[in-house]
Coordinates of C-alpha atoms in Angstrom, one line a residue:
M1 CA 0.0 0.0 0.0
L2 CA 1.5 3.3 -1.0
T3 CA 1.1 5.9 1.7
D4 CA 3.3 8.9 0.7
T5 CA 3.1 10.9 -2.5
R6 CA 6.7 12.2 -2.1
P7 CA 9.3 9.9 -3.7
L8 CA 11.4 7.8 -1.3
L9 CA 14.2 7.9 -3.8
E10 CA 14.7 10.2 -6.8
V11 CA 17.3 10.2 -9.5
E12 CA 17.5 13.4 -11.5
E13 CA 19.4 13.9 -14.8
V14 CA 22.2 11.5 -13.9
S15 CA 25.0 10.9 -16.5
K16 CA 28.0 8.6 -16.3
T17 CA 30.8 8.1 -18.9
F18 CA 33.5 5.5 -18.9
P19 CA 36.3 5.5 -21.4
G20 CA 34.7 5.4 -24.8
V21 CA 31.2 4.6 -23.4
K22 CA 28.3 6.8 -22.3
A23 CA 26.8 4.4 -19.8
L24 CA 24.0 6.8 -18.6
D25 CA 22.6 9.9 -20.2
R26 CA 20.4 12.2 -18.1
M27 CA 18.9 9.2 -16.4
R28 CA 15.8 9.7 -14.1
L29 CA 14.0 7.4 -11.8
S30 CA 11.5 7.7 -8.9
L31 CA 10.8 5.1 -6.2
R32 CA 7.7 5.6 -4.1
H33 CA 7.4 4.8 -0.4
G34 CA 6.2 1.2 0.1
E35 CA 6.8 0.2 -3.5
V36 CA 8.5 -2.5 -5.4
L37 CA 9.7 -0.9 -8.6
A38 CA 10.9 -3.0 -11.5
L39 CA 13.8 -1.7 -13.5
V40 CA 14.2 -3.4 -16.9
G41 CA 16.2 -3.0 -20.1
E42 CA 18.3 -5.0 -22.5
N43 CA 21.9 -6.0 -21.8
G44 CA 24.0 -2.9 -21.6
A45 CA 21.0 -0.5 -21.1
G46 CA 22.7 1.0 -18.0
K47 CA 20.8 -0.8 -15.1
S48 CA 23.9 -2.1 -13.3
T49 CA 25.7 1.3 -13.8
L50 CA 22.8 3.1 -12.1
M51 CA 22.7 0.7 -9.2
K52 CA 26.5 1.1 -8.7
L53 CA 26.1 4.8 -8.6
L54 CA 23.3 4.6 -6.0
S55 CA 25.4 2.2 -3.9
G56 CA 28.5 4.3 -3.9
I57 CA 30.7 2.0 -6.1
H58 CA 30.9 4.8 -8.8
R59 CA 30.2 8.5 -8.7
P60 CA 28.1 10.2 -11.3
D61 CA 29.5 12.8 -13.7
T62 CA 26.4 15.0 -13.5
G63 CA 23.0 14.7 -11.8
R64 CA 21.6 14.3 -8.3
F65 CA 20.1 11.7 -6.0
F66 CA 17.6 12.4 -3.2
L67 CA 16.5 10.2 -0.4
D68 CA 13.2 11.4 1.2
G69 CA 13.9 14.8 -0.3
A70 CA 17.4 15.1 1.2
P71 CA 20.5 15.0 -1.1
L72 CA 22.1 11.5 -1.4
R73 CA 25.8 11.6 -2.1
P74 CA 27.4 8.2 -1.2
T75 CA 31.2 8.3 -1.2
G76 CA 31.5 4.5 -1.1
P77 CA 29.5 1.3 -0.4
R78 CA 29.8 1.5 3.3
H79 CA 28.7 5.2 3.3
A80 CA 25.7 4.2 1.1
Q81 CA 24.8 1.5 3.6
E82 CA 24.9 4.0 6.4
M83 CA 22.6 6.3 4.4
G84 CA 20.1 3.6 4.0
I85 CA 20.9 2.0 0.6
G86 CA 21.3 -1.7 0.4
I87 CA 22.2 -3.7 -2.7
I88 CA 22.2 -7.4 -3.5
H89 CA 24.4 -8.0 -6.5
Q90 CA 23.8 -10.8 -9.0
E91 CA 27.3 -12.1 -8.2
F92 CA 27.6 -13.3 -4.5
N93 CA 30.1 -11.5 -2.2
L94 CA 30.5 -14.2 0.4
L95 CA 33.4 -15.8 2.2
P96 CA 32.9 -19.6 1.8
D97 CA 35.0 -20.7 4.7
L98 CA 33.0 -18.6 7.2
T99 CA 29.7 -19.4 8.8
V100 CA 26.3 -17.9 7.9
A101 CA 26.5 -15.7 11.0
Q102 CA 30.0 -14.5 10.3
N103 CA 29.1 -13.6 6.7
I104 CA 26.0 -11.7 7.7
F105 CA 27.9 -9.5 10.3
I106 CA 31.3 -9.4 8.7
G107 CA 33.2 -6.4 10.0
R108 CA 30.5 -5.7 12.6
E109 CA 31.0 -8.8 14.9
P110 CA 30.2 -8.3 18.6
R111 CA 33.3 -8.4 20.7
R112 CA 34.3 -8.8 24.3
A113 CA 36.9 -6.5 25.9
G114 CA 37.0 -4.6 22.6
F115 CA 38.8 -7.2 20.5
L116 CA 37.7 -10.8 21.4
L117 CA 35.0 -12.2 19.1
D118 CA 31.8 -12.9 21.1
R119 CA 30.5 -16.0 19.3
R120 CA 27.5 -16.4 21.5
A121 CA 26.3 -12.9 20.9
L122 CA 27.1 -13.2 17.1
D123 CA 25.0 -16.4 16.8
A124 CA 22.2 -14.9 18.9
R125 CA 22.0 -11.8 16.6
A126 CA 22.1 -14.0 13.5
R127 CA 19.3 -16.3 14.9
E128 CA 17.1 -13.3 15.7
L129 CA 17.6 -11.8 12.2
I130 CA 17.1 -15.1 10.4
G131 CA 14.0 -15.9 12.5
R132 CA 12.5 -12.4 11.9
L133 CA 13.0 -12.8 8.1
G134 CA 11.7 -16.3 8.1
L135 CA 14.7 -17.7 6.3
P136 CA 15.6 -21.5 6.4
L137 CA 19.2 -21.0 7.5
D138 CA 21.4 -22.4 10.2
P139 CA 23.7 -19.6 11.5
H140 CA 26.4 -22.2 12.3
R141 CA 26.6 -23.6 8.8
R142 CA 29.7 -22.9 6.7
V143 CA 28.6 -20.9 3.6
G144 CA 30.7 -22.9 1.2
G145 CA 28.5 -26.0 2.0
L146 CA 25.2 -24.2 1.2
T147 CA 23.2 -24.5 -2.0
V148 CA 23.1 -21.5 -4.4
A149 CA 19.6 -20.6 -3.2
Q150 CA 20.7 -20.7 0.5
Q151 CA 23.7 -18.5 -0.4
Q152 CA 21.3 -16.0 -2.0
M153 CA 19.4 -16.0 1.3
V154 CA 22.6 -15.2 3.2
E155 CA 23.2 -12.2 0.8
I156 CA 19.7 -11.0 1.5
A157 CA 20.0 -11.4 5.3
K158 CA 23.4 -9.5 5.1
A159 CA 21.8 -6.6 3.2
L160 CA 18.7 -6.5 5.5
S161 CA 20.9 -6.6 8.6
H162 CA 21.8 -2.9 7.8
D163 CA 18.1 -2.0 8.0
P164 CA 18.1 -0.2 4.6
R165 CA 15.4 2.2 3.5
V166 CA 16.0 1.3 -0.2
L167 CA 16.9 -2.3 -1.2
I168 CA 18.3 -2.9 -4.7
M169 CA 18.1 -6.4 -6.0
D170 CA 19.9 -7.3 -9.2
E171 CA 18.6 -10.5 -10.8
P172 CA 18.0 -12.1 -7.3
T173 CA 16.2 -15.2 -8.7
A174 CA 18.6 -16.1 -11.5
A175 CA 19.7 -19.3 -9.7
L176 CA 16.4 -20.1 -7.8
N177 CA 13.7 -22.6 -8.5
D178 CA 10.0 -21.8 -8.4
A179 CA 9.6 -22.6 -4.7
E180 CA 12.6 -20.6 -3.8
V181 CA 11.3 -17.7 -5.9
R182 CA 8.0 -17.7 -4.0
T183 CA 9.9 -17.7 -0.7
L184 CA 12.0 -14.7 -1.8
H185 CA 8.9 -12.8 -3.0
Q186 CA 7.2 -13.4 0.4
L187 CA 10.3 -11.9 2.0
I188 CA 10.2 -8.9 -0.2
R189 CA 6.6 -8.2 0.6
R190 CA 7.4 -8.4 4.4
F191 CA 10.3 -6.0 3.9
V192 CA 8.2 -3.4 2.1
R193 CA 6.7 -1.0 4.5
P194 CA 5.6 2.7 4.2
E195 CA 9.1 3.8 5.0
T196 CA 11.0 1.4 2.7
G197 CA 11.1 0.5 -1.0
V198 CA 12.6 -2.0 -3.4
I199 CA 14.2 -1.6 -6.9
Y200 CA 13.9 -5.0 -8.5
I201 CA 16.0 -5.8 -11.6
S202 CA 15.0 -8.9 -13.5
H203 CA 14.5 -10.2 -17.0
R204 CA 11.7 -12.5 -15.9
M205 CA 8.6 -10.8 -17.0
A206 CA 6.2 -13.1 -15.2
E207 CA 7.9 -12.1 -11.9
L208 CA 7.6 -8.4 -12.5
T209 CA 3.8 -8.6 -13.2
S210 CA 3.2 -10.6 -10.0
L211 CA 5.5 -8.7 -7.6
C212 CA 6.1 -5.1 -8.8
D213 CA 3.8 -2.1 -8.5
R214 CA 5.4 -0.2 -11.4
I215 CA 7.9 -0.9 -14.2
T216 CA 10.6 1.6 -15.3
V217 CA 12.2 0.9 -18.7
I218 CA 15.6 2.2 -19.7
R219 CA 17.4 1.9 -23.1
D220 CA 20.9 2.8 -24.2
G221 CA 21.5 4.6 -20.9
R222 CA 18.4 6.7 -21.1
Y223 CA 15.1 6.8 -19.3
V224 CA 12.2 5.6 -21.6
A225 CA 9.0 5.2 -19.5
T226 CA 7.4 4.2 -16.2
M227 CA 4.2 2.2 -16.3
E228 CA 1.7 0.9 -13.7
T229 CA 2.1 -2.8 -13.8
A230 CA -1.6 -3.6 -13.4
Q231 CA -2.3 -1.5 -16.6
T232 CA 0.6 -2.8 -18.7
R233 CA 1.0 -5.7 -21.1
V234 CA 4.2 -7.6 -21.2
R235 CA 4.6 -7.1 -24.9
D236 CA 4.3 -3.4 -24.4
V237 CA 7.2 -3.5 -21.9
I238 CA 9.3 -5.6 -24.3
A239 CA 8.5 -3.1 -27.2
K240 CA 9.8 -0.2 -25.0
M241 CA 12.9 -2.2 -24.1
V242 CA 13.7 -2.9 -27.7
G243 CA 12.6 0.5 -29.2
R244 CA 14.4 0.0 -32.5
E245 CA 13.5 -1.2 -35.9
I246 CA 15.6 -3.3 -38.2
G247 CA 15.6 -2.0 -41.8
T248 CA 14.6 -4.5 -44.5
G249 CA 17.9 -3.8 -46.3
T250 CA 20.0 -5.0 -43.3
R251 CA 18.7 -8.6 -43.1
P252 CA 21.1 -11.5 -43.9
R253 CA 21.3 -12.8 -47.5
P254 CA 19.6 -16.2 -47.9
A255 CA 21.5 -19.2 -46.5
P256 CA 22.7 -21.8 -49.0
A257 CA 20.4 -24.8 -49.6
A258 CA 20.5 -27.2 -46.7
R259 CA 23.1 -29.9 -47.0
E260 CA 24.6 -32.2 -44.3
P261 CA 25.5 -30.2 -41.2
L262 CA 29.2 -29.5 -40.7
L263 CA 28.8 -29.6 -36.9
T264 CA 26.1 -31.2 -34.7
V265 CA 25.8 -30.8 -30.9
S266 CA 23.5 -33.0 -28.9
G267 CA 22.6 -33.1 -25.2
L268 CA 25.4 -30.7 -24.2
S269 CA 25.2 -30.1 -20.4
T270 CA 27.6 -28.7 -17.7
R271 CA 27.5 -29.0 -14.0
T272 CA 26.6 -25.4 -13.3
L273 CA 24.4 -24.1 -16.2
L274 CA 23.9 -25.8 -19.5
R275 CA 21.1 -28.3 -19.9
D276 CA 20.6 -30.5 -22.9
V277 CA 21.7 -28.0 -25.5
G278 CA 21.5 -29.2 -29.1
F279 CA 21.9 -27.6 -32.5
A280 CA 23.2 -28.1 -36.0
L281 CA 25.5 -25.8 -37.9
Y282 CA 25.7 -25.8 -41.7
P283 CA 28.4 -24.7 -44.2
G284 CA 27.9 -21.2 -45.4
E285 CA 25.6 -20.4 -42.4
I286 CA 25.7 -17.7 -39.7
L287 CA 24.0 -19.2 -36.7
G288 CA 23.1 -16.5 -34.1
F289 CA 22.9 -17.1 -30.3
A290 CA 20.7 -14.5 -28.5
G291 CA 19.7 -14.2 -24.9
L292 CA 20.1 -12.1 -21.8
M293 CA 23.1 -11.9 -19.5
G294 CA 23.7 -15.2 -17.9
A295 CA 21.6 -17.2 -20.3
G296 CA 24.5 -19.5 -21.2
R297 CA 25.6 -18.3 -24.7
T298 CA 29.3 -18.0 -23.9
E299 CA 29.1 -21.2 -21.8
V300 CA 28.0 -23.0 -25.0
A301 CA 31.0 -21.8 -26.9
R302 CA 33.4 -22.6 -24.1
A303 CA 32.0 -26.1 -23.6
L304 CA 32.1 -26.7 -27.4
I305 CA 35.9 -25.9 -27.5
G306 CA 36.7 -27.8 -24.3
A307 CA 37.5 -24.7 -22.2
D308 CA 34.8 -25.7 -19.7
P309 CA 34.1 -29.3 -18.6
V310 CA 30.9 -30.9 -19.7
T311 CA 28.9 -33.6 -17.9
S312 CA 27.2 -35.0 -21.0
G313 CA 26.7 -34.4 -24.6
T314 CA 28.2 -35.3 -28.0
V315 CA 29.8 -33.3 -30.8
T316 CA 29.8 -34.6 -34.4
L317 CA 32.1 -32.9 -36.9
R318 CA 31.9 -33.7 -40.6
G319 CA 29.7 -36.7 -39.8
R320 CA 32.1 -38.2 -37.2
P321 CA 31.9 -38.0 -33.4
V322 CA 34.8 -36.0 -31.9
R323 CA 36.0 -35.6 -28.4
I324 CA 37.2 -32.1 -27.6
R325 CA 39.0 -32.0 -24.3
N326 CA 40.6 -28.5 -24.5
P327 CA 41.0 -25.5 -26.9
A328 CA 44.0 -27.1 -28.5
D329 CA 41.9 -30.1 -29.5
A330 CA 39.3 -27.7 -30.9
A331 CA 42.0 -25.9 -33.0
R332 CA 43.3 -29.3 -34.3
H333 CA 39.7 -30.0 -35.5
R334 CA 39.8 -26.6 -37.2
I335 CA 37.3 -25.0 -34.8
G336 CA 38.3 -21.4 -33.9
Y337 CA 37.0 -19.4 -31.0
L338 CA 37.1 -15.6 -30.9
S339 CA 36.6 -14.7 -27.3
E340 CA 34.7 -11.7 -26.1
D341 CA 37.8 -10.8 -24.1
R342 CA 40.2 -10.5 -27.0
K343 CA 43.0 -8.8 -25.0
R344 CA 43.2 -11.4 -22.3
L345 CA 42.3 -14.6 -24.2
G346 CA 42.8 -13.8 -27.9
L347 CA 46.0 -11.8 -28.2
L348 CA 49.6 -11.3 -27.0
P349 CA 49.4 -7.5 -26.6
E350 CA 53.1 -6.9 -26.4
D351 CA 53.9 -9.0 -29.5
G352 CA 53.7 -7.9 -33.1
V353 CA 50.8 -8.3 -35.6
D354 CA 52.7 -11.0 -37.5
T355 CA 53.4 -13.0 -34.4
N356 CA 49.8 -12.9 -33.2
I357 CA 48.6 -14.0 -36.7
A358 CA 50.9 -16.9 -36.8
L359 CA 50.1 -18.2 -33.3
G360 CA 47.3 -20.5 -34.1
A361 CA 49.1 -22.4 -36.9
L362 CA 52.7 -21.9 -35.8
R363 CA 53.6 -25.6 -35.5
E364 CA 51.8 -26.9 -38.6
R365 CA 52.3 -24.1 -41.1
F366 CA 55.1 -21.8 -40.0
A367 CA 57.8 -24.1 -38.4
R368 CA 60.2 -26.7 -39.8
F369 CA 62.5 -28.9 -37.8
G370 CA 61.6 -26.9 -34.7
F371 CA 62.5 -23.5 -36.1
V372 CA 60.0 -20.8 -37.1
R373 CA 60.1 -19.8 -40.7
D374 CA 60.0 -16.0 -40.4
R375 CA 59.6 -15.5 -44.1
A376 CA 56.5 -17.7 -44.3
V377 CA 55.0 -15.9 -41.2
G378 CA 55.7 -12.5 -42.8
E379 CA 54.2 -13.4 -46.2
R380 CA 51.0 -14.9 -44.7
A381 CA 50.6 -12.1 -42.2
A382 CA 51.0 -9.5 -45.0
E383 CA 48.4 -11.3 -47.1
L384 CA 45.9 -11.3 -44.2
V385 CA 46.6 -7.7 -43.1
S386 CA 45.9 -6.6 -46.7
A387 CA 42.8 -8.7 -47.1
L388 CA 41.3 -7.6 -43.8
R389 CA 42.5 -4.0 -44.1
V390 CA 44.3 -4.0 -40.7
A391 CA 45.5 -0.5 -40.1
T392 CA 49.1 -0.9 -38.8
P393 CA 52.3 0.9 -39.8
S394 CA 54.2 -2.4 -39.8
L395 CA 53.8 -6.1 -39.2
D396 CA 55.9 -6.1 -36.1
R397 CA 53.8 -3.3 -34.5
P398 CA 52.7 -4.5 -31.0
V399 CA 49.0 -5.1 -31.2
R400 CA 48.3 -3.1 -28.0
H401 CA 49.0 0.0 -30.1
L402 CA 46.1 -0.9 -32.5
S403 CA 42.5 0.2 -32.2
G404 CA 39.9 -2.2 -30.9
G405 CA 38.6 -2.9 -34.4
N406 CA 42.0 -3.6 -35.7
Q407 CA 42.8 -5.9 -32.8
Q408 CA 39.7 -7.8 -33.6
K409 CA 40.8 -8.2 -37.2
V410 CA 44.1 -9.6 -36.0
V411 CA 42.3 -12.2 -33.9
L412 CA 40.3 -13.1 -37.0
A413 CA 43.4 -13.3 -39.1
K414 CA 44.9 -15.7 -36.6
W415 CA 42.1 -18.2 -37.2
L416 CA 42.1 -17.6 -40.9
A417 CA 45.8 -18.5 -41.0
K418 CA 44.7 -21.7 -39.3
D419 CA 42.1 -22.2 -42.1
C420 CA 39.3 -23.1 -39.6
D421 CA 36.1 -24.5 -41.0
V422 CA 34.0 -23.5 -37.9
L423 CA 34.4 -20.1 -36.4
V424 CA 32.7 -19.1 -33.1
F425 CA 32.5 -15.3 -32.6
D426 CA 31.7 -14.2 -29.1
E427 CA 30.8 -10.5 -29.0
P428 CA 32.6 -9.8 -32.3
T429 CA 32.1 -6.0 -32.3
R430 CA 32.2 -5.3 -28.5
G431 CA 34.1 -2.0 -27.9
I432 CA 34.7 -1.0 -31.5
D433 CA 33.4 1.9 -33.5
V434 CA 30.6 1.9 -36.0
A435 CA 32.9 1.9 -39.1
A436 CA 34.9 -1.0 -37.7
K437 CA 31.7 -2.9 -37.0
E438 CA 30.6 -2.5 -40.7
E439 CA 33.9 -4.0 -41.8
I440 CA 33.5 -6.9 -39.4
Y441 CA 30.0 -7.6 -40.7
R442 CA 31.3 -7.7 -44.3
L443 CA 34.1 -10.1 -43.2
L444 CA 31.6 -12.4 -41.6
D445 CA 29.4 -12.3 -44.6
T446 CA 32.3 -13.1 -46.9
L447 CA 33.4 -16.0 -44.8
A448 CA 29.9 -17.5 -44.9
Q449 CA 29.9 -17.1 -48.7
Q450 CA 33.2 -19.0 -48.8
G451 CA 31.5 -21.9 -47.1
K452 CA 32.7 -21.4 -43.5
A453 CA 30.3 -22.2 -40.7
L454 CA 29.9 -19.4 -38.3
V455 CA 28.4 -19.1 -34.8
M456 CA 27.7 -15.5 -33.7
I457 CA 27.1 -14.7 -30.0
S458 CA 26.2 -11.1 -29.4
S459 CA 24.4 -9.0 -26.7
D460 CA 23.6 -6.5 -29.5
L461 CA 20.3 -7.9 -30.7
P462 CA 20.0 -5.8 -33.9
E463 CA 23.5 -7.2 -34.8
V464 CA 22.3 -10.8 -34.5
L465 CA 19.1 -10.1 -36.5
R466 CA 21.1 -8.4 -39.2
M467 CA 23.7 -11.2 -39.7
A468 CA 22.1 -14.5 -38.6
H469 CA 20.4 -16.9 -41.0
R470 CA 18.9 -18.6 -37.9
V471 CA 18.7 -17.5 -34.3
L472 CA 18.8 -19.8 -31.2
V473 CA 17.4 -18.0 -28.1
M474 CA 18.7 -19.1 -24.7
A475 CA 17.5 -18.6 -21.2
E476 CA 18.9 -20.1 -18.0
G477 CA 21.1 -22.6 -19.8
H478 CA 18.5 -23.9 -22.2
I479 CA 17.6 -23.2 -25.8
T480 CA 14.1 -21.9 -25.6
A481 CA 13.5 -21.2 -29.3
E482 CA 14.9 -21.6 -32.8
L483 CA 13.8 -18.9 -35.2
T484 CA 14.3 -18.4 -38.9
A485 CA 15.6 -15.0 -40.0
A486 CA 12.0 -14.1 -41.0
E487 CA 10.6 -15.0 -37.5
A488 CA 13.5 -13.4 -35.6
T489 CA 12.0 -10.0 -34.7
Q490 CA 13.3 -8.2 -31.6
E491 CA 10.0 -8.7 -29.9
N492 CA 10.0 -12.5 -30.6
V493 CA 13.6 -12.9 -29.4
M494 CA 13.0 -10.9 -26.2
H495 CA 9.8 -12.9 -25.6
Y496 CA 11.7 -16.2 -25.6
A497 CA 14.7 -14.8 -23.8
T498 CA 12.6 -13.8 -20.8
L499 CA 10.7 -17.1 -20.4
R500 CA 11.6 -19.6 -17.8
P501 CA 12.5 -22.9 -19.6
G502 CA 9.7 -25.4 -19.5
R503 CA 7.0 -22.8 -18.9
P504 CA 4.0 -22.4 -21.3
G505 CA 5.0 -20.3 -24.3
T506 CA 8.5 -21.9 -24.5
R507 CA 9.2 -23.4 -27.9
P508 CA 10.8 -26.9 -27.9
A509 CA 14.5 -26.9 -28.2
P510 CA 15.5 -27.5 -31.9
S511 CA 16.4 -30.9 -33.1
P512 CA 20.1 -31.2 -34.1
A513 CA 18.9 -32.4 -37.5
S514 CA 16.7 -29.3 -38.1
D515 CA 16.8 -27.7 -41.5
P516 CA 18.1 -24.2 -41.5
A517 CA 15.9 -23.3 -44.4
G518 CA 12.8 -24.9 -42.9
T519 CA 10.3 -23.8 -40.3
P520 CA 11.0 -24.6 -36.7
E521 CA 8.7 -26.8 -34.7
A522 CA 5.4 -25.2 -33.8
G523 CA 5.0 -23.9 -30.3
T524 CA 2.7 -21.8 -28.3
R525 CA 3.7 -18.2 -28.4

């Protein structure tokens, strides 16, 4: 029940810029007393940046915050807590070797004689808090032995132990099952009183409509709209989140006629996230993977190349089962992976362009009797630098001096030198400018025309829709839909990306033998 017309928390004209990125642009937000306010937006919309500003992790460049009408200027996370702002991050911040009680009151433990830990008082305070919140936790249990859901409850108890006025929750149910979600929602409803409020960040639309009073949508770092939940349809929220149209001239050219798949994945699962992932990849095809943060797209790529251990699943390459135990195995099978973190995982920043290009095929193409053939390296590097139009004054120029777009081209050249048949691109245009993006798009299209099989993982949905012949949508480690290029609108993709797997409206996971030119299995939209 809302009892006060004055906002509990107000954000006015807040902007924040990081090197090369305008994360927030004149952002505004208003949280009422006694309200649960949903904050939604696509990946990269600015939600987490705003929350980090409110919790004192970063400071805004411009703009103001107000708590009950008084200026709010947190200088750090502890100061924000003292001022009444609590935050529960998506990533846990717990010490696994300490008990539940110790984690809840870390840095605030009761002490005897000023320095001796008073364990009895600590446990009593923890039991009182846990009982008041109705949480199924044992204060003596070591946190490292708890389930993910129980660890989430410890994070919640730790945040509420500070008696916050405003509680910010960033994807709090990402690792919870339905029963645990209901428990969490009951806890939130008990917390919300006339003097408190909650900002609830989630991609699960069904949760928002059942829990939240209003929904605020942000896009590309800007405020879009705030809507009363009871008067709002989910598809209208998604439309405001997307807010962009894809021109008909930017859709991918038709995929080649279906032949035998080059790569087939069946039943791929990992211990922590992926569940029964299956798909087929054809020569000359760009297969897009879409989904929200934490959906499992990068995990699929890492499991495919052997970087992450799998618990089950098979990979068939050129019609024969293969066992890929590590990235070196993947490279030997001519599967190349262009990581989203090119500087850490794709390049040797202090080495030259030519050295980086030769890395992937050094032993098989550029060495003889244990010695590197410098002339062969230079000739092939020069060919690829010219073909990809890498802007560098010389082949021995350290790649750290190149722009982000040119660094990405060097990573691509490395796998072209290896002559890979399958190329997995994870965030291929992250951190590069518009002109460089267009060049990368042309390169991917050219590779597909040459018969290479490409997987494209991107958080930029318009990019996926522009390039992919088919789109696989993921949520919570499952493939929830397979869409043809014609079916893959932003609204459709976001619909399947925000569904909980197995719920009504989820399309069946595609069969590994599905036809890229055909129609996916029918499902309830």
